[in-house]
PDB file of C-alpha atoms in Angstrom:
ATOM      1  CA  MET A   1      -0.073  -0.004   0.023  1.00 67.00           C
ATOM      2  CA  PRO A   2       1.431   3.471  -0.834  1.00 94.00           C
ATOM      3  CA  PHE A   3       2.445   5.496   2.151  1.00 94.00           C
ATOM      4  CA  ILE A   4       4.268   8.837   2.709  1.00 92.00           C
ATOM      5  CA  THR A   5       6.369   9.270   5.915  1.00 92.00           C
ATOM      6  CA  THR A   6       6.396  12.652   7.570  1.00 87.00           C
ATOM      7  CA  ASN A   7       8.396  13.711  10.490  1.00 74.00           C
ATOM      8  CA  SER A   8       6.300  16.906  11.105  1.00 63.00           C
ATOM      9  CA  VAL A   9       6.485  18.877  14.455  1.00 61.00           C
ATOM     10  CA  SER A  10       3.236  19.544  16.073  1.00 57.00           C
ATOM     11  CA  LEU A  11       2.237  22.887  17.856  1.00 57.00           C
ATOM     12  CA  SER A  12       3.485  21.426  21.164  1.00 62.00           C
ATOM     13  CA  GLY A  13       7.021  21.086  19.658  1.00 65.00           C
ATOM     14  CA  SER A  14       7.051  17.317  19.547  1.00 65.00           C
ATOM     15  CA  SER A  15       8.218  15.455  16.400  1.00 70.00           C
ATOM     16  CA  GLU A  16       6.957  12.004  15.435  1.00 77.00           C
ATOM     17  CA  GLU A  17       7.164   9.805  12.321  1.00 89.00           C
ATOM     18  CA  VAL A  18       3.566   9.594  10.796  1.00 95.00           C
ATOM     19  CA  LYS A  19       2.674   7.618   7.853  1.00 97.00           C
ATOM     20  CA  LEU A  20      -0.008   8.943   5.560  1.00 98.00           C
ATOM     21  CA  PHE A  21      -1.853   6.552   3.279  1.00 98.00           C
ATOM     22  CA  TYR A  22      -2.784   7.724  -0.237  1.00 98.00           C
ATOM     23  CA  GLN A  23      -4.644   6.528  -3.290  1.00 98.00           C
ATOM     24  CA  ASP A  24      -3.644   7.640  -6.854  1.00 98.00           C
ATOM     25  CA  ILE A  25      -6.135   6.671  -9.597  1.00 98.00           C
ATOM     26  CA  GLY A  26      -6.280   7.644 -13.424  1.00 98.00           C
ATOM     27  CA  ARG A  27      -4.529  10.005 -15.642  1.00 97.00           C
ATOM     28  CA  GLY A  28      -4.955  13.603 -16.636  1.00 98.00           C
ATOM     29  CA  ARG A  29      -5.547  16.785 -14.574  1.00 98.00           C
ATOM     30  CA  PRO A  30      -4.839  16.068 -10.897  1.00 99.00           C
ATOM     31  CA  VAL A  31      -7.322  16.571  -8.141  1.00 99.00           C
ATOM     32  CA  VAL A  32      -6.721  15.959  -4.652  1.00 99.00           C
ATOM     33  CA  PHE A  33      -9.735  15.202  -2.588  1.00 99.00           C
ATOM     34  CA  ILE A  34      -9.515  15.833   1.226  1.00 99.00           C
ATOM     35  CA  HIS A  35     -11.970  13.877   3.402  1.00 99.00           C
ATOM     36  CA  GLY A  36     -14.345  15.147   5.986  1.00 98.00           C
ATOM     37  CA  TRP A  37     -14.763  14.257   9.719  1.00 98.00           C
ATOM     38  CA  PRO A  38     -15.012  11.364  10.903  1.00 98.00           C
ATOM     39  CA  LEU A  39     -14.540   9.707   7.604  1.00 98.00           C
ATOM     40  CA  ASN A  40     -11.580   8.654   5.543  1.00 98.00           C
ATOM     41  CA  HIS A  41     -10.341   8.557   1.976  1.00 99.00           C
ATOM     42  CA  GLU A  42     -12.952   5.870   1.241  1.00 98.00           C
ATOM     43  CA  MET A  43     -15.735   8.538   1.415  1.00 98.00           C
ATOM     44  CA  TRP A  44     -14.742   9.469  -2.142  1.00 99.00           C
ATOM     45  CA  GLU A  45     -15.678   6.047  -3.690  1.00 98.00           C
ATOM     46  CA  TYR A  46     -18.303   7.400  -6.018  1.00 98.00           C
ATOM     47  CA  GLN A  47     -15.880  10.154  -7.237  1.00 99.00           C
ATOM     48  CA  VAL A  48     -12.921   7.784  -7.696  1.00 99.00           C
ATOM     49  CA  ASN A  49     -15.278   5.477  -9.644  1.00 98.00           C
ATOM     50  CA  GLU A  50     -16.369   8.345 -12.225  1.00 99.00           C
ATOM     51  CA  LEU A  51     -13.840  11.130 -12.495  1.00 99.00           C
ATOM     52  CA  PRO A  52     -10.936   9.110 -14.140  1.00 99.00           C
ATOM     53  CA  LYS A  53     -13.265   8.391 -16.970  1.00 98.00           C
ATOM     54  CA  HIS A  54     -12.991  12.155 -17.768  1.00 98.00           C
ATOM     55  CA  ASN A  55      -9.239  12.509 -18.022  1.00 98.00           C
ATOM     56  CA  ILE A  56      -8.851  13.317 -14.348  1.00 99.00           C
ATOM     57  CA  ARG A  57      -6.216  11.883 -12.009  1.00 99.00           C
ATOM     58  CA  VAL A  58      -7.765  11.436  -8.549  1.00 99.00           C
ATOM     59  CA  ILE A  59      -5.713  11.351  -5.425  1.00 99.00           C
ATOM     60  CA  THR A  60      -7.291  10.650  -2.052  1.00 99.00           C
ATOM     61  CA  TYR A  61      -5.616  10.219   1.330  1.00 99.00           C
ATOM     62  CA  ASP A  62      -6.293   9.554   4.939  1.00 99.00           C
ATOM     63  CA  ARG A  63      -5.639  12.448   7.342  1.00 98.00           C
ATOM     64  CA  ARG A  64      -3.391  11.474  10.215  1.00 97.00           C
ATOM     65  CA  GLY A  65      -5.460   9.686  12.916  1.00 97.00           C
ATOM     66  CA  PHE A  66      -7.832   8.164  10.328  1.00 98.00           C
ATOM     67  CA  GLY A  67      -8.220   5.218   8.150  1.00 98.00           C
ATOM     68  CA  LYS A  68      -4.899   3.607   7.266  1.00 98.00           C
ATOM     69  CA  SER A  69      -2.682   6.370   8.236  1.00 98.00           C
ATOM     70  CA  SER A  70      -0.719   6.513  11.489  1.00 96.00           C
ATOM     71  CA  ARG A  71      -2.670   7.532  14.680  1.00 96.00           C
ATOM     72  CA  PRO A  72      -0.282   9.732  16.582  1.00 94.00           C
ATOM     73  CA  TRP A  73      -1.277  11.346  19.844  1.00 93.00           C
ATOM     74  CA  GLU A  74      -0.465  14.839  18.667  1.00 91.00           C
ATOM     75  CA  GLY A  75      -0.652  16.893  15.645  1.00 92.00           C
ATOM     76  CA  TYR A  76      -4.265  17.501  15.175  1.00 96.00           C
ATOM     77  CA  ASP A  77      -4.163  21.104  14.248  1.00 96.00           C
ATOM     78  CA  TYR A  78      -4.472  22.759  10.925  1.00 98.00           C
ATOM     79  CA  ASP A  79      -0.875  23.944  10.441  1.00 96.00           C
ATOM     80  CA  THR A  80       0.224  20.268  10.819  1.00 95.00           C
ATOM     81  CA  PHE A  81      -2.694  19.147   8.566  1.00 97.00           C
ATOM     82  CA  ALA A  82      -1.533  21.647   5.805  1.00 97.00           C
ATOM     83  CA  GLN A  83       2.076  20.424   6.261  1.00 95.00           C
ATOM     84  CA  ASP A  84       0.853  16.874   5.554  1.00 96.00           C
ATOM     85  CA  LEU A  85      -1.071  18.056   2.534  1.00 98.00           C
ATOM     86  CA  LYS A  86       2.075  19.824   1.335  1.00 97.00           C
ATOM     87  CA  LEU A  87       4.142  16.662   1.740  1.00 96.00           C
ATOM     88  CA  ILE A  88       1.613  14.755  -0.492  1.00 97.00           C
ATOM     89  CA  LEU A  89       1.657  17.197  -3.240  1.00 98.00           C
ATOM     90  CA  GLU A  90       5.548  17.291  -3.278  1.00 97.00           C
ATOM     91  CA  HIS A  91       5.921  13.640  -2.992  1.00 96.00           C
ATOM     92  CA  LEU A  92       3.677  13.028  -6.012  1.00 97.00           C
ATOM     93  CA  ASN A  93       5.283  16.118  -7.761  1.00 97.00           C
ATOM     94  CA  LEU A  94       1.779  17.440  -8.672  1.00 97.00           C
ATOM     95  CA  THR A  95       1.292  20.685 -10.637  1.00 97.00           C
ATOM     96  CA  ASN A  96      -1.797  22.277 -11.961  1.00 98.00           C
ATOM     97  CA  VAL A  97      -3.606  20.844  -9.205  1.00 99.00           C
ATOM     98  CA  THR A  98      -7.206  21.222  -8.036  1.00 99.00           C
ATOM     99  CA  LEU A  99      -7.768  20.854  -4.102  1.00 99.00           C
ATOM    100  CA  ALA A 100     -11.194  19.941  -3.215  1.00 99.00           C
ATOM    101  CA  GLY A 101     -11.935  19.672   0.538  1.00 99.00           C
ATOM    102  CA  PHE A 102     -15.168  18.479   2.090  1.00 99.00           C
ATOM    103  CA  SER A 103     -16.318  19.824   5.465  1.00 99.00           C
ATOM    104  CA  MET A 104     -13.354  19.617   7.757  1.00 99.00           C
ATOM    105  CA  GLY A 105     -11.248  19.168   4.710  1.00 99.00           C
ATOM    106  CA  GLY A 106     -12.052  22.712   3.638  1.00 99.00           C
ATOM    107  CA  GLY A 107      -9.805  23.918   6.368  1.00 98.00           C
ATOM    108  CA  GLU A 108      -6.853  22.157   4.820  1.00 98.00           C
ATOM    109  CA  VAL A 109      -7.546  23.899   1.590  1.00 99.00           C
ATOM    110  CA  ALA A 110      -7.733  27.311   3.091  1.00 99.00           C
ATOM    111  CA  ARG A 111      -4.621  26.883   5.274  1.00 99.00           C
ATOM    112  CA  TYR A 112      -2.621  25.326   2.514  1.00 99.00           C
ATOM    113  CA  LEU A 113      -3.228  28.049   0.062  1.00 98.00           C
ATOM    114  CA  ALA A 114      -2.597  30.770   2.535  1.00 98.00           C
ATOM    115  CA  LYS A 115       0.782  29.208   3.683  1.00 98.00           C
ATOM    116  CA  TYR A 116       2.195  27.297   0.899  1.00 97.00           C
ATOM    117  CA  ASN A 117       0.915  28.091  -2.598  1.00 94.00           C
ATOM    118  CA  THR A 118       3.409  30.754  -3.434  1.00 90.00           C
ATOM    119  CA  ASP A 119       4.798  28.274  -6.055  1.00 91.00           C
ATOM    120  CA  GLY A 120       1.519  28.175  -7.888  1.00 93.00           C
ATOM    121  CA  ARG A 121       1.378  24.358  -7.631  1.00 96.00           C
ATOM    122  CA  VAL A 122      -2.562  24.707  -6.902  1.00 98.00           C
ATOM    123  CA  THR A 123      -4.465  26.390  -9.604  1.00 98.00           C
ATOM    124  CA  LYS A 124      -8.016  25.788  -8.611  1.00 99.00           C
ATOM    125  CA  ALA A 125      -9.864  24.867  -5.283  1.00 99.00           C
ATOM    126  CA  ALA A 126     -13.183  23.668  -4.254  1.00 99.00           C
ATOM    127  CA  LEU A 127     -14.836  24.037  -0.744  1.00 99.00           C
ATOM    128  CA  ILE A 128     -17.524  21.376  -0.431  1.00 99.00           C
ATOM    129  CA  SER A 129     -19.898  21.616   2.565  1.00 99.00           C
ATOM    130  CA  ALA A 130     -16.912  23.185   4.177  1.00 99.00           C
ATOM    131  CA  VAL A 131     -16.356  24.457   7.745  1.00 99.00           C
ATOM    132  CA  THR A 132     -14.814  27.727   6.491  1.00 99.00           C
ATOM    133  CA  PRO A 133     -14.450  30.521   7.541  1.00 99.00           C
ATOM    134  CA  TYR A 134     -15.085  30.048  11.352  1.00 98.00           C
ATOM    135  CA  LEU A 135     -17.762  27.820  12.957  1.00 98.00           C
ATOM    136  CA  LEU A 136     -17.391  28.846  16.518  1.00 98.00           C
ATOM    137  CA  LYS A 137     -19.670  31.657  17.637  1.00 97.00           C
ATOM    138  CA  THR A 138     -17.635  34.631  19.237  1.00 97.00           C
ATOM    139  CA  ASP A 139     -18.313  38.213  19.654  1.00 96.00           C
ATOM    140  CA  ASP A 140     -16.996  39.112  16.314  1.00 96.00           C
ATOM    141  CA  ASN A 141     -18.503  36.045  14.718  1.00 97.00           C
ATOM    142  CA  PRO A 142     -22.257  36.025  15.571  1.00 96.00           C
ATOM    143  CA  THR A 143     -23.242  33.491  12.827  1.00 94.00           C
ATOM    144  CA  GLY A 144     -21.205  30.762  14.324  1.00 96.00           C
ATOM    145  CA  LEU A 145     -22.226  27.799  16.650  1.00 96.00           C
ATOM    146  CA  PRO A 146     -22.076  27.858  20.358  1.00 97.00           C
ATOM    147  CA  GLN A 147     -19.261  26.203  22.195  1.00 98.00           C
ATOM    148  CA  GLN A 148     -21.788  24.133  24.217  1.00 98.00           C
ATOM    149  CA  MET A 149     -22.731  22.266  21.145  1.00 97.00           C
ATOM    150  CA  PHE A 150     -19.065  21.146  20.586  1.00 98.00           C
ATOM    151  CA  ASP A 151     -18.602  20.274  24.167  1.00 98.00           C
ATOM    152  CA  GLU A 152     -21.635  17.982  23.952  1.00 98.00           C
ATOM    153  CA  ILE A 153     -20.173  16.292  20.843  1.00 98.00           C
ATOM    154  CA  LYS A 154     -17.046  15.631  22.819  1.00 98.00           C
ATOM    155  CA  GLN A 155     -18.820  14.214  25.727  1.00 98.00           C
ATOM    156  CA  GLN A 156     -20.848  11.969  23.622  1.00 98.00           C
ATOM    157  CA  LEU A 157     -17.857  10.646  21.903  1.00 98.00           C
ATOM    158  CA  GLU A 158     -16.078  10.000  25.145  1.00 98.00           C
ATOM    159  CA  GLU A 159     -19.109   8.082  26.510  1.00 98.00           C
ATOM    160  CA  ASP A 160     -20.350   6.082  23.447  1.00 98.00           C
ATOM    161  CA  ARG A 161     -18.520   6.794  20.096  1.00 98.00           C
ATOM    162  CA  PRO A 162     -20.370   4.118  18.058  1.00 98.00           C
ATOM    163  CA  LYS A 163     -23.749   5.441  19.252  1.00 98.00           C
ATOM    164  CA  PHE A 164     -22.930   8.954  18.615  1.00 98.00           C
ATOM    165  CA  LEU A 165     -21.447   8.366  15.127  1.00 98.00           C
ATOM    166  CA  ALA A 166     -24.427   6.392  14.056  1.00 97.00           C
ATOM    167  CA  SER A 167     -26.796   9.121  15.024  1.00 96.00           C
ATOM    168  CA  PHE A 168     -24.517  11.735  13.472  1.00 97.00           C
ATOM    169  CA  ALA A 169     -24.634   9.989  10.129  1.00 96.00           C
ATOM    170  CA  LYS A 170     -28.324  10.171   9.869  1.00 94.00           C
ATOM    171  CA  THR A 171     -28.330  13.926  10.137  1.00 94.00           C
ATOM    172  CA  PHE A 172     -25.162  14.041   7.782  1.00 96.00           C
ATOM    173  CA  TYR A 173     -27.031  12.383   5.115  1.00 96.00           C
ATOM    174  CA  GLY A 174     -30.390  13.754   5.670  1.00 94.00           C
ATOM    175  CA  VAL A 175     -32.323  10.649   6.781  1.00 93.00           C
ATOM    176  CA  ASN A 176     -35.862  11.356   7.689  1.00 79.00           C
ATOM    177  CA  LEU A 177     -35.446  14.816   6.140  1.00 74.00           C
ATOM    178  CA  PHE A 178     -35.770  14.061   2.394  1.00 64.00           C
ATOM    179  CA  SER A 179     -37.611  11.584   0.297  1.00 62.00           C
ATOM    180  CA  HIS A 180     -34.473  10.118  -1.052  1.00 64.00           C
ATOM    181  CA  PRO A 181     -32.807   8.600   2.115  1.00 75.00           C
ATOM    182  CA  VAL A 182     -29.826   6.626   1.913  1.00 92.00           C
ATOM    183  CA  SER A 183     -30.062   2.733   2.479  1.00 93.00           C
ATOM    184  CA  GLU A 184     -29.475   1.077   5.807  1.00 93.00           C
ATOM    185  CA  GLU A 185     -26.710  -0.801   4.253  1.00 96.00           C
ATOM    186  CA  PHE A 186     -25.008   2.364   3.273  1.00 96.00           C
ATOM    187  CA  LEU A 187     -25.415   3.754   6.860  1.00 96.00           C
ATOM    188  CA  GLN A 188     -23.838   0.569   8.189  1.00 96.00           C
ATOM    189  CA  HIS A 189     -20.887   0.738   5.887  1.00 96.00           C
ATOM    190  CA  ASN A 190     -20.448   4.404   6.685  1.00 97.00           C
ATOM    191  CA  LEU A 191     -20.339   3.758  10.528  1.00 96.00           C
ATOM    192  CA  MET A 192     -17.600   1.096   9.867  1.00 96.00           C
ATOM    193  CA  ARG A 193     -15.630   3.908   8.042  1.00 96.00           C
ATOM    194  CA  THR A 194     -16.117   6.484  10.782  1.00 97.00           C
ATOM    195  CA  LEU A 195     -15.005   3.930  13.396  1.00 97.00           C
ATOM    196  CA  ASN A 196     -11.855   3.250  11.575  1.00 96.00           C
ATOM    197  CA  SER A 197      -9.965   5.902  13.556  1.00 97.00           C
ATOM    198  CA  ALA A 198      -8.789   6.307  17.062  1.00 96.00           C
ATOM    199  CA  GLY A 199     -11.138   7.862  19.554  1.00 97.00           C
ATOM    200  CA  TYR A 200      -8.731  10.429  20.691  1.00 98.00           C
ATOM    201  CA  SER A 201      -7.956  11.472  16.996  1.00 98.00           C
ATOM    202  CA  THR A 202     -11.728  11.853  16.358  1.00 98.00           C
ATOM    203  CA  ILE A 203     -12.117  14.001  19.368  1.00 98.00           C
ATOM    204  CA  LYS A 204      -8.948  16.179  18.668  1.00 98.00           C
ATOM    205  CA  ALA A 205      -9.869  16.654  14.981  1.00 98.00           C
ATOM    206  CA  MET A 206     -13.428  17.807  15.985  1.00 98.00           C
ATOM    207  CA  GLN A 207     -11.842  20.364  18.455  1.00 98.00           C
ATOM    208  CA  ALA A 208      -9.746  21.505  15.618  1.00 98.00           C
ATOM    209  CA  TRP A 209     -12.382  22.085  12.886  1.00 98.00           C
ATOM    210  CA  SER A 210     -14.891  23.568  15.474  1.00 98.00           C
ATOM    211  CA  ALA A 211     -12.475  26.340  16.781  1.00 98.00           C
ATOM    212  CA  THR A 212     -10.146  27.136  13.967  1.00 98.00           C
ATOM    213  CA  ASP A 213     -10.512  30.530  12.452  1.00 98.00           C
ATOM    214  CA  PHE A 214      -9.940  30.460   8.732  1.00 99.00           C
ATOM    215  CA  ARG A 215     -10.966  34.092   7.911  1.00 98.00           C
ATOM    216  CA  ALA A 216      -7.458  35.369   7.280  1.00 98.00           C
ATOM    217  CA  ASP A 217      -6.744  32.296   5.133  1.00 98.00           C
ATOM    218  CA  LEU A 218      -9.726  32.895   3.041  1.00 98.00           C
ATOM    219  CA  ASP A 219      -8.759  36.544   2.435  1.00 98.00           C
ATOM    220  CA  THR A 220      -5.609  35.344   0.448  1.00 97.00           C
ATOM    221  CA  ILE A 221      -7.368  33.256  -1.920  1.00 98.00           C
ATOM    222  CA  LYS A 222      -6.905  34.586  -5.547  1.00 97.00           C
ATOM    223  CA  ILE A 223      -7.200  31.507  -7.706  1.00 98.00           C
ATOM    224  CA  PRO A 224     -10.556  30.132  -8.935  1.00 98.00           C
ATOM    225  CA  LEU A 225     -12.710  28.750  -6.137  1.00 99.00           C
ATOM    226  CA  LEU A 226     -15.777  26.615  -6.362  1.00 99.00           C
ATOM    227  CA  VAL A 227     -18.076  26.752  -3.186  1.00 99.00           C
ATOM    228  CA  LEU A 228     -20.796  23.961  -2.975  1.00 99.00           C
ATOM    229  CA  HIS A 229     -23.196  23.693  -0.099  1.00 99.00           C
ATOM    230  CA  GLY A 230     -26.507  22.135   0.675  1.00 98.00           C
ATOM    231  CA  LYS A 231     -29.229  24.455   1.729  1.00 96.00           C
ATOM    232  CA  GLU A 232     -30.700  21.834   4.255  1.00 95.00           C
ATOM    233  CA  ASP A 233     -27.160  21.077   5.876  1.00 96.00           C
ATOM    234  CA  GLN A 234     -27.799  20.699   9.422  1.00 95.00           C
ATOM    235  CA  THR A 235     -24.249  19.536  10.264  1.00 97.00           C
ATOM    236  CA  VAL A 236     -22.531  22.651   8.841  1.00 98.00           C
ATOM    237  CA  PRO A 237     -25.236  25.230   8.496  1.00 98.00           C
ATOM    238  CA  ILE A 238     -24.971  27.121   5.433  1.00 98.00           C
ATOM    239  CA  ASP A 239     -25.465  30.536   7.103  1.00 98.00           C
ATOM    240  CA  ALA A 240     -22.446  29.917   9.314  1.00 97.00           C
ATOM    241  CA  SER A 241     -20.223  28.676   6.496  1.00 98.00           C
ATOM    242  CA  ALA A 242     -20.705  29.034   2.736  1.00 99.00           C
ATOM    243  CA  GLU A 243     -22.559  32.362   3.009  1.00 98.00           C
ATOM    244  CA  GLU A 244     -19.733  33.758   5.173  1.00 98.00           C
ATOM    245  CA  THR A 245     -17.005  32.301   2.949  1.00 99.00           C
ATOM    246  CA  ILE A 246     -18.303  34.004  -0.256  1.00 98.00           C
ATOM    247  CA  LYS A 247     -18.285  37.293   1.424  1.00 98.00           C
ATOM    248  CA  ARG A 248     -14.582  36.759   1.887  1.00 98.00           C
ATOM    249  CA  VAL A 249     -13.851  35.336  -1.540  1.00 98.00           C
ATOM    250  CA  PRO A 250     -16.440  37.259  -3.727  1.00 97.00           C
ATOM    251  CA  HIS A 251     -14.978  35.975  -7.007  1.00 98.00           C
ATOM    252  CA  ALA A 252     -15.881  32.333  -6.029  1.00 98.00           C
ATOM    253  CA  GLU A 253     -18.400  30.327  -7.940  1.00 98.00           C
ATOM    254  CA  TYR A 254     -21.135  29.648  -5.501  1.00 99.00           C
ATOM    255  CA  ILE A 255     -23.649  26.712  -6.147  1.00 99.00           C
ATOM    256  CA  VAL A 256     -26.401  25.923  -3.619  1.00 99.00           C
ATOM    257  CA  TYR A 257     -28.071  22.577  -3.665  1.00 97.00           C
ATOM    258  CA  ASP A 258     -31.477  23.458  -2.477  1.00 94.00           C
ATOM    259  CA  ASP A 259     -32.570  20.091  -1.120  1.00 91.00           C
ATOM    260  CA  ALA A 260     -29.171  18.724  -0.015  1.00 95.00           C
ATOM    261  CA  PRO A 261     -27.807  17.720   3.361  1.00 96.00           C
ATOM    262  CA  HIS A 262     -24.250  17.824   4.421  1.00 98.00           C
ATOM    263  CA  GLY A 263     -23.100  14.564   2.735  1.00 97.00           C
ATOM    264  CA  LEU A 264     -24.005  15.710  -0.886  1.00 97.00           C
ATOM    265  CA  PHE A 265     -21.005  14.091  -2.383  1.00 98.00           C
ATOM    266  CA  TYR A 266     -23.121  10.875  -1.893  1.00 97.00           C
ATOM    267  CA  THR A 267     -26.777  12.035  -1.812  1.00 96.00           C
ATOM    268  CA  HIS A 268     -26.347  14.234  -4.922  1.00 96.00           C
ATOM    269  CA  ARG A 269     -23.308  12.414  -6.370  1.00 97.00           C
ATOM    270  CA  HIS A 270     -24.363  12.404  -9.986  1.00 98.00           C
ATOM    271  CA  ARG A 271     -24.711  16.320 -10.102  1.00 98.00           C
ATOM    272  CA  PHE A 272     -21.752  16.653  -7.672  1.00 99.00           C
ATOM    273  CA  ASN A 273     -19.559  14.692  -9.956  1.00 99.00           C
ATOM    274  CA  ASP A 274     -20.726  16.558 -13.085  1.00 98.00           C
ATOM    275  CA  GLU A 275     -19.951  19.895 -11.475  1.00 98.00           C
ATOM    276  CA  MET A 276     -16.495  18.682 -10.336  1.00 99.00           C
ATOM    277  CA  ILE A 277     -15.618  17.333 -13.808  1.00 99.00           C
ATOM    278  CA  ASN A 278     -16.529  20.641 -15.494  1.00 98.00           C
ATOM    279  CA  PHE A 279     -14.704  22.699 -12.954  1.00 99.00           C
ATOM    280  CA  ILE A 280     -11.565  20.588 -13.021  1.00 98.00           C
ATOM    281  CA  ASN A 281     -11.543  20.420 -16.845  1.00 97.00           C
ATOM    282  CA  ARG A 282     -12.215  24.030 -17.599  1.00 92.00           C
TER     283      ARG A 282
END
């Protein structure tokens, strides 16, 4: 299996060898898909199945702490996540890259572009149901979500992670909200994916995406940007995320899926795939 090894230093100053699993499928223009929380690279199954048919090289990987990648105790902050992404792009010698971050993965996109894209390696980016620009409600961010909500998520993860993640998935995919619910088999498969991580990495990653401020990162973005979000997203509400993102990146192409939940990459996969293919191959 393909792995990249990093000796990145976390915010605490500790250094640890971390192996990052990646998958590289197809030939053509490269896109790097960055998975959301609490999933792994396998969430992109229905994109990996389709996009290589359209002259697109699809790279997916497991964030540290998730899937087949190493599960260190530290390093669950966005500066470290962006370092990991940088290493993957350099290891594969990718140029003219499209970065596509879903949910938590949108944070990696924003932080990478702000810190590392001076070489122009990345030429397009997509934020999909993303947590940008800042999810936490503060005095200067009144549209954010209250800290109490994230504290409750942490508590439930510590008490019964499988139970919480099973319930979380139903909201994630809009079960009982729409007339096109996902199958029970899909939900069971999804649960297995979300449990393929360490409990501590799941919690620490949640604390990162819920409290990291990406507003200054977004202000630096000059390349073409696609923002996709479901109007009925109850996991990362559109008013707290995409609506605020486009205020900071007014040149972005903004597409709202009127009846979509958070997990539109699956519930609306055919439309989503078409939009990604068109954006990448433009």
